[in-house]
XYZ file of C-alpha atoms in Angstrom:
369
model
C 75.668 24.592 -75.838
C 75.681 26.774 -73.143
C 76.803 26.659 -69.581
C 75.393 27.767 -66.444
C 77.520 30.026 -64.648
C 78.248 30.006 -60.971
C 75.780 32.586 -59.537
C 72.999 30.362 -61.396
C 73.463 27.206 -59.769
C 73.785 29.211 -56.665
C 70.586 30.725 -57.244
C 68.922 27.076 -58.069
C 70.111 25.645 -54.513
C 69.073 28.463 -52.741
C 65.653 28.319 -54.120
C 65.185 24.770 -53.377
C 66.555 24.607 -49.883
C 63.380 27.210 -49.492
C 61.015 25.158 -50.929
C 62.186 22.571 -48.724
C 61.986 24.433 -45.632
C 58.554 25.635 -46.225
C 57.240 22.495 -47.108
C 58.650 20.568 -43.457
C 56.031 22.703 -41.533
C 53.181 21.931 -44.043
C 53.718 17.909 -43.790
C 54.641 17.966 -40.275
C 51.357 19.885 -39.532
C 49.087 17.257 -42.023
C 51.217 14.683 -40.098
C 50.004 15.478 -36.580
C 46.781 16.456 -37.948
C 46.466 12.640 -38.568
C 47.422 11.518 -35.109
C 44.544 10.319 -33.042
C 44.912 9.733 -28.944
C 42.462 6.545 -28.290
C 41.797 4.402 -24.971
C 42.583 0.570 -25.451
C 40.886 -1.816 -23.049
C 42.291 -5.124 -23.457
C 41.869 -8.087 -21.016
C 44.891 -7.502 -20.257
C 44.614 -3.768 -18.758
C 43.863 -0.773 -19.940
C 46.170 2.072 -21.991
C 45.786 5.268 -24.061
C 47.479 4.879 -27.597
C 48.693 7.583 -30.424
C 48.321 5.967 -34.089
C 47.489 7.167 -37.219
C 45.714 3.833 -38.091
C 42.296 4.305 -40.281
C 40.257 2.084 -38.471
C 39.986 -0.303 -35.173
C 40.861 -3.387 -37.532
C 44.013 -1.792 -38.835
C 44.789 -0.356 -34.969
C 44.629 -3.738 -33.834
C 46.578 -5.576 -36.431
C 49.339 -2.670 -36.481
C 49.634 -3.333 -32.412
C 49.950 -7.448 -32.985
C 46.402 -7.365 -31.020
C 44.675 -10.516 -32.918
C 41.304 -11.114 -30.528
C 40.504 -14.843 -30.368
C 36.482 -15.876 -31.455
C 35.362 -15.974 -27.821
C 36.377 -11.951 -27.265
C 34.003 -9.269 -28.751
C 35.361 -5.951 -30.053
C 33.599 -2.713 -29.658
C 33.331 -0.798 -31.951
C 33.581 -3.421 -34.745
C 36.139 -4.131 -36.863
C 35.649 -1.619 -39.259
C 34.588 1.250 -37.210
C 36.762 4.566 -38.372
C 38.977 5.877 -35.232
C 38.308 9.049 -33.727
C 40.351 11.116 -31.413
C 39.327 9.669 -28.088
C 37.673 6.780 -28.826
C 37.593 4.104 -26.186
C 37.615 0.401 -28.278
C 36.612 -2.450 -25.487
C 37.979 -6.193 -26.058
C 36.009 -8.097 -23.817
C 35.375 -11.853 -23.279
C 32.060 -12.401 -24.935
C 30.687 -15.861 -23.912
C 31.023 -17.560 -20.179
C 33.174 -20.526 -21.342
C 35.799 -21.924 -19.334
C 39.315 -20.222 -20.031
C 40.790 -23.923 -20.434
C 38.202 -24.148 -23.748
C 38.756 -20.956 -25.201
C 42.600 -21.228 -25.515
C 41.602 -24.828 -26.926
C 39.416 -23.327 -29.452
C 41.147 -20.596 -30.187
C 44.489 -23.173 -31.109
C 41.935 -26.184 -32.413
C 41.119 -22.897 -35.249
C 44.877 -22.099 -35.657
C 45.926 -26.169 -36.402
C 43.287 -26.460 -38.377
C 44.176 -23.789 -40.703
C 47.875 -25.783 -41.520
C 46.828 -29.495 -40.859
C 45.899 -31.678 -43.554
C 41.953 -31.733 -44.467
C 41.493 -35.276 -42.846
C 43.149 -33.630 -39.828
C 40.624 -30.502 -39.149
C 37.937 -31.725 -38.130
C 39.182 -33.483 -34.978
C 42.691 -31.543 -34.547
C 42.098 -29.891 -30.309
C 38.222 -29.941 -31.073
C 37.359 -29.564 -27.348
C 34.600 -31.721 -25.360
C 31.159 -30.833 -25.459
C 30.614 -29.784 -21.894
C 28.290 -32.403 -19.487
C 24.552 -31.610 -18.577
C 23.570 -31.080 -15.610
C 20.382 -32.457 -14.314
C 18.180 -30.017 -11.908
C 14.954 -30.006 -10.599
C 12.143 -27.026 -11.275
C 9.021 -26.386 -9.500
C 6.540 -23.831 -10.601
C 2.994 -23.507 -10.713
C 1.955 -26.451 -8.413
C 4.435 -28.988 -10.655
C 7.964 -29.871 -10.180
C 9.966 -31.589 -13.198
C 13.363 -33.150 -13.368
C 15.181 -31.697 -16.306
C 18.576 -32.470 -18.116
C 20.065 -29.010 -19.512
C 23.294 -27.543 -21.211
C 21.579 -24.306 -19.798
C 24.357 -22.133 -18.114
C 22.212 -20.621 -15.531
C 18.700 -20.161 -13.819
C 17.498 -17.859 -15.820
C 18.750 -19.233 -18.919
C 17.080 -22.633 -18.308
C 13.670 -20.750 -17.593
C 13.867 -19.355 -20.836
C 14.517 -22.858 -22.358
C 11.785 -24.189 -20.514
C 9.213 -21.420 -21.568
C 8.817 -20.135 -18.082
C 8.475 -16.216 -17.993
C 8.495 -14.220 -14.920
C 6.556 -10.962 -13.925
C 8.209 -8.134 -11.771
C 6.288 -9.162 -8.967
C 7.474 -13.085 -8.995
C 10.101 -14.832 -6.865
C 12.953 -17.541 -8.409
C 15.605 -18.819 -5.881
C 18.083 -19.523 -6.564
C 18.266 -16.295 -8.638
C 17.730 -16.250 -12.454
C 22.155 -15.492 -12.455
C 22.832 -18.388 -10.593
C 25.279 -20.935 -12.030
C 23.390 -24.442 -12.949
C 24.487 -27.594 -10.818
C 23.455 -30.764 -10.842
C 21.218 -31.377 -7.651
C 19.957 -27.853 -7.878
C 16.161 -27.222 -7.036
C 14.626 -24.197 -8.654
C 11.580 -22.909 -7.188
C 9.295 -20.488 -9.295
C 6.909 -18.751 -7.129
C 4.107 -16.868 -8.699
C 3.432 -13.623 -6.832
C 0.320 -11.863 -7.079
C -0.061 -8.108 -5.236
C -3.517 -6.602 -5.534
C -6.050 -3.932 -3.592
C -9.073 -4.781 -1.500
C -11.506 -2.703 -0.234
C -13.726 -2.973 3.024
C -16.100 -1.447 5.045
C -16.072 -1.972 9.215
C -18.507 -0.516 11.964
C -17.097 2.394 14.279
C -18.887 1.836 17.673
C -20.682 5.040 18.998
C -19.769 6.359 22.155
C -21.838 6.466 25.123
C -21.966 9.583 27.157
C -24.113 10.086 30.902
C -24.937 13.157 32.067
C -26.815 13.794 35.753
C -30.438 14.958 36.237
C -32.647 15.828 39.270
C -35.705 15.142 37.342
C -34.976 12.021 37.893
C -34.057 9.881 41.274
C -31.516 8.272 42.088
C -30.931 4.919 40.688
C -33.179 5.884 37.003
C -31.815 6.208 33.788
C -33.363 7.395 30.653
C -32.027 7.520 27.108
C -31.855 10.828 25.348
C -30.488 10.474 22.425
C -30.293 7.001 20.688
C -26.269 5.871 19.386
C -25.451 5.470 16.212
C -22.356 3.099 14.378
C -20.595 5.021 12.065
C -18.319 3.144 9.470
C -15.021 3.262 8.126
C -13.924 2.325 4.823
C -10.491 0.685 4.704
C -7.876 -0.268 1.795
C -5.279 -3.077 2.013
C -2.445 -4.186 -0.350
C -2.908 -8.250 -0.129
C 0.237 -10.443 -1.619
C -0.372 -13.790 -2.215
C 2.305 -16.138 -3.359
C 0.862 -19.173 -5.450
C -2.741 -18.229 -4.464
C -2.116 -18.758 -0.875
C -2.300 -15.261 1.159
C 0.970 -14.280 2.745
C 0.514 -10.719 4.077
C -1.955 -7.666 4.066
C -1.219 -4.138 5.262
C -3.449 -0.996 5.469
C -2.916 1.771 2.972
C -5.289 4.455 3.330
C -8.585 4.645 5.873
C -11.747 7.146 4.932
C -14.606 7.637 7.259
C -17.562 7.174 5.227
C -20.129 7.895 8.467
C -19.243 9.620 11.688
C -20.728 7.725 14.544
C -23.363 9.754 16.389
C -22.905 9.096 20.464
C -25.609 7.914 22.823
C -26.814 10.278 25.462
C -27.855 8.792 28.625
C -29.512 11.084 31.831
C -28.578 9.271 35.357
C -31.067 10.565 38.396
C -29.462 12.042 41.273
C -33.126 13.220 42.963
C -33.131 11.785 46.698
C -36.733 10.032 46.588
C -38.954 11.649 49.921
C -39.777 9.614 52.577
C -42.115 6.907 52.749
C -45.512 8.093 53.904
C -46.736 6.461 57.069
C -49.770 4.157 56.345
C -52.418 4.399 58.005
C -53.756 0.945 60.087
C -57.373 0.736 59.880
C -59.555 -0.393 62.653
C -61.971 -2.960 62.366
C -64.651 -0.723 62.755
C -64.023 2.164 60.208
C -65.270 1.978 56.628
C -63.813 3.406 53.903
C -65.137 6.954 53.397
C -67.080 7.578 50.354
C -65.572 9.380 47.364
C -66.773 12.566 47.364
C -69.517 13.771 44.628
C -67.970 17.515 45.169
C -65.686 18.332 41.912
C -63.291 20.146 44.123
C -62.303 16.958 45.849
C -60.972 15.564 42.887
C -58.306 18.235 41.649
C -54.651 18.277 42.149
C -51.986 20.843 40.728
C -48.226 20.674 40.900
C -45.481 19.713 38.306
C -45.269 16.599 36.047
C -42.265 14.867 34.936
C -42.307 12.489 31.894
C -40.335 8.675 31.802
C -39.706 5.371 30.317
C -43.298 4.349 31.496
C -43.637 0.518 31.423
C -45.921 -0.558 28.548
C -47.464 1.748 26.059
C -49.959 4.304 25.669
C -51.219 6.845 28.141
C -50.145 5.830 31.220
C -49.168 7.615 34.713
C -47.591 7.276 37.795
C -49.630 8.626 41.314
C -48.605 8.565 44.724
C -51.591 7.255 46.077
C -54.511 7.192 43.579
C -55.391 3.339 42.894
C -54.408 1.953 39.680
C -56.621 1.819 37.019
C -57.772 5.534 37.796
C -58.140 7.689 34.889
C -57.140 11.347 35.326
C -57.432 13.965 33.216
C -54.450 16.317 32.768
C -54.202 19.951 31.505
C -51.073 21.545 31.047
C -51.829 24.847 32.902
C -49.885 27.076 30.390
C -51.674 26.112 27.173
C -54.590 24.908 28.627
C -54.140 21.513 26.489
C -55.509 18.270 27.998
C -54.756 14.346 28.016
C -56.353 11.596 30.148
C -54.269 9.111 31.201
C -54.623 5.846 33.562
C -52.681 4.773 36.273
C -50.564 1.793 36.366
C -47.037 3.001 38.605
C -46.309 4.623 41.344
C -44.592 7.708 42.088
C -43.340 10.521 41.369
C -41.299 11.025 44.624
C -39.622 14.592 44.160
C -40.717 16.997 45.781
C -43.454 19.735 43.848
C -44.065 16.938 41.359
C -47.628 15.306 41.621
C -47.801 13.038 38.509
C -45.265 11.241 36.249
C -46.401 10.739 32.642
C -45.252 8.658 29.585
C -43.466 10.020 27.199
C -46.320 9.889 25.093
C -49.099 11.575 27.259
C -46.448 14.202 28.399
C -45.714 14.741 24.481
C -49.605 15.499 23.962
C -49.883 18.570 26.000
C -46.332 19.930 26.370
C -42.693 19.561 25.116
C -40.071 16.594 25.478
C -37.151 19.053 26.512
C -39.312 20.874 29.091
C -38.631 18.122 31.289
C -41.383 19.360 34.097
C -44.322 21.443 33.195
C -47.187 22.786 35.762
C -50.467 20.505 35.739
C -54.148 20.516 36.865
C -55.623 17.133 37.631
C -59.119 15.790 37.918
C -60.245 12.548 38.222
């Protein structure tokens, strides 16, 4: 048999105190390899925690952290932990704190307590209902509920809501006996009209014409205006309307009126016959019978080809020939005047359109009768 000498167990110890040394780095490297930094939020406050745990489940039960049936944990149970991962215990359902500790120890007894015992052992009170009122859509109903709000009661009842629709109290509102709830349907939609624009009316002075006389020149014109409006109306009954946008589908055209300024001449004396003169015969010479000067058009009362003399009797008819083109008309008189100065005759407009232009205004005239 032989026997190790000295040197060789020296030997032996020194090589395993090596292995040993470079083996502590190795495992203390995998070990804080492992570690993971995560955020807790408990309802209790919120902390950052180093574990090497697998998954939230084993986190929590390593910690003592057993959440109750009313809390929800996110990520679930089983979720793998990362390096910082937040995990969220919250409070899942809206129950009174007083019934989830009596739940949460009703589940506990239960588990120890003799079969006959479980079913009643801290089993907590079915909460009350409450009894509220709801009108919508022209009908209000009385209704008994275990609903815990508005809005959850609405959705009991079948009642859904557009964006546009009203609900006080609001759909988060705590049910109480007594409430009312009032649905209000809300509709929001676009009309279109059309309105008049009135025309303007604009003068402007003349000396064709005298004082006192007006004539139209150019005839006015509505324009129009189409307008839209954004109407709301709350259970078919309108509640407001507002303009959005205006277009001008017509411009309105403006009426042009002329206003005489012309001082009329003066009156000419009148002769007083004696008892013994005659009236003089009308002359049979041509020559007689002629006139020239300027004639004005108007408004002539009537129709047709009428004139206005100074003197000539009414019912004359006089033949007119504008002296520039040589064209003629024959007109009757039925008005008197014209009394400017240089005019001798004052046609309508439609005997003065015959033998000469509208927007002359005067023209130079021969006339016979």
């Amino acid at each position: 048999m032989l026997q190790r000498s000295g040197s060789g167990r020296r030997a032996a110890t020194w090589g395993a105190g090596l292995l040993v040394s470079l083996l502590l780095p190795v495992l203390g490297f995998l070990w804080l390899s492992g570690e993971k930094t995560v955020t807790l939020s408990l309802p209790s406050g919120v902390r950052q925690v180093r574990t090497h745990a697998a998954t939230v489940g084993e986190l929590l039960s390593r910690r003592g952290t057993d959440p109750n049936p009313f809390y929800d944990v996110a990520p679930g149970m089983d979720a793998a932990l990362i390096d910082g991962m937040t995990i969220r215990v919250v409070v899942d359902t809206p129950v009174s704190l007083e019934y989830q500790m009596l739940s949460h120890l009703s589940a506990r007894f239960s588990a120890h307590a003799p079969p006959e015992a479980q079913a009643s052992a801290f089993e907590p009170a079915a909460p009350e209902p409450v009894d509220v009122a709801v009108s919508r859509d022209g009908q209000s109903t009385s209704v008994s509920t275990h609903a815990a709000s508005v809005g959850e009661l609405l959705a009991e009842l079948g009642i859904t809501l557009d964006a546009d629709d009203r609900v006080a109290p609001s759909p988060d509102s705590a049910l109480s006996t007594g409430m009312d709830i009032v649905v209000q349907r809300v509709d929001v939609s676009s009309e279109t009209r059309v309105e008049a624009i009135a025309f303007p009316a604009a003068t402007r002075e003349t000396d064709q014409l005298l004082k006192g006389e007006r004539r139209e020149i150019q005839a006015g014109v509505a324009g129009e205006v189409e307008i839209t409006e954004e109407v709301v109306r709350v259970d078919g009954v309108e509640e407001s309307r507002r303009t959005t946008a205006e277009r001008v589908v017509r411009e309105p055209q403006p009426q042009v009126i002329e206003v005489g300024v012309a001082e009329p001449p003066p009156p000419e004396p009148t002769p007083t016959p004696t008892p013994e003169s005659a009236p003089a015969p009308e002359s049979d010479d041509p020559a007689e019978n002629i006139e020239e000067g300027g004639a004005s058009w108007y408004d002539a009362p009537g129709t047709g080809f009428t004139a206005a003399h100074r003197t000539l009797p009414k019912g004359t008819i006089v033949t007119v020939t504008n002296t520039s083109n040589g064209r003629s008309v024959q007109v009757t008189i039925n008005d008197r005047g014209p009394y400017v100065a240089g005019r001798i005759i004052d046609l309508s407009k439609e005997a003065f359109a015959e033998i000469g232009s509208l927007s002359r205004g005067v023209i130079n005239v021969r006339i016979e009768w």
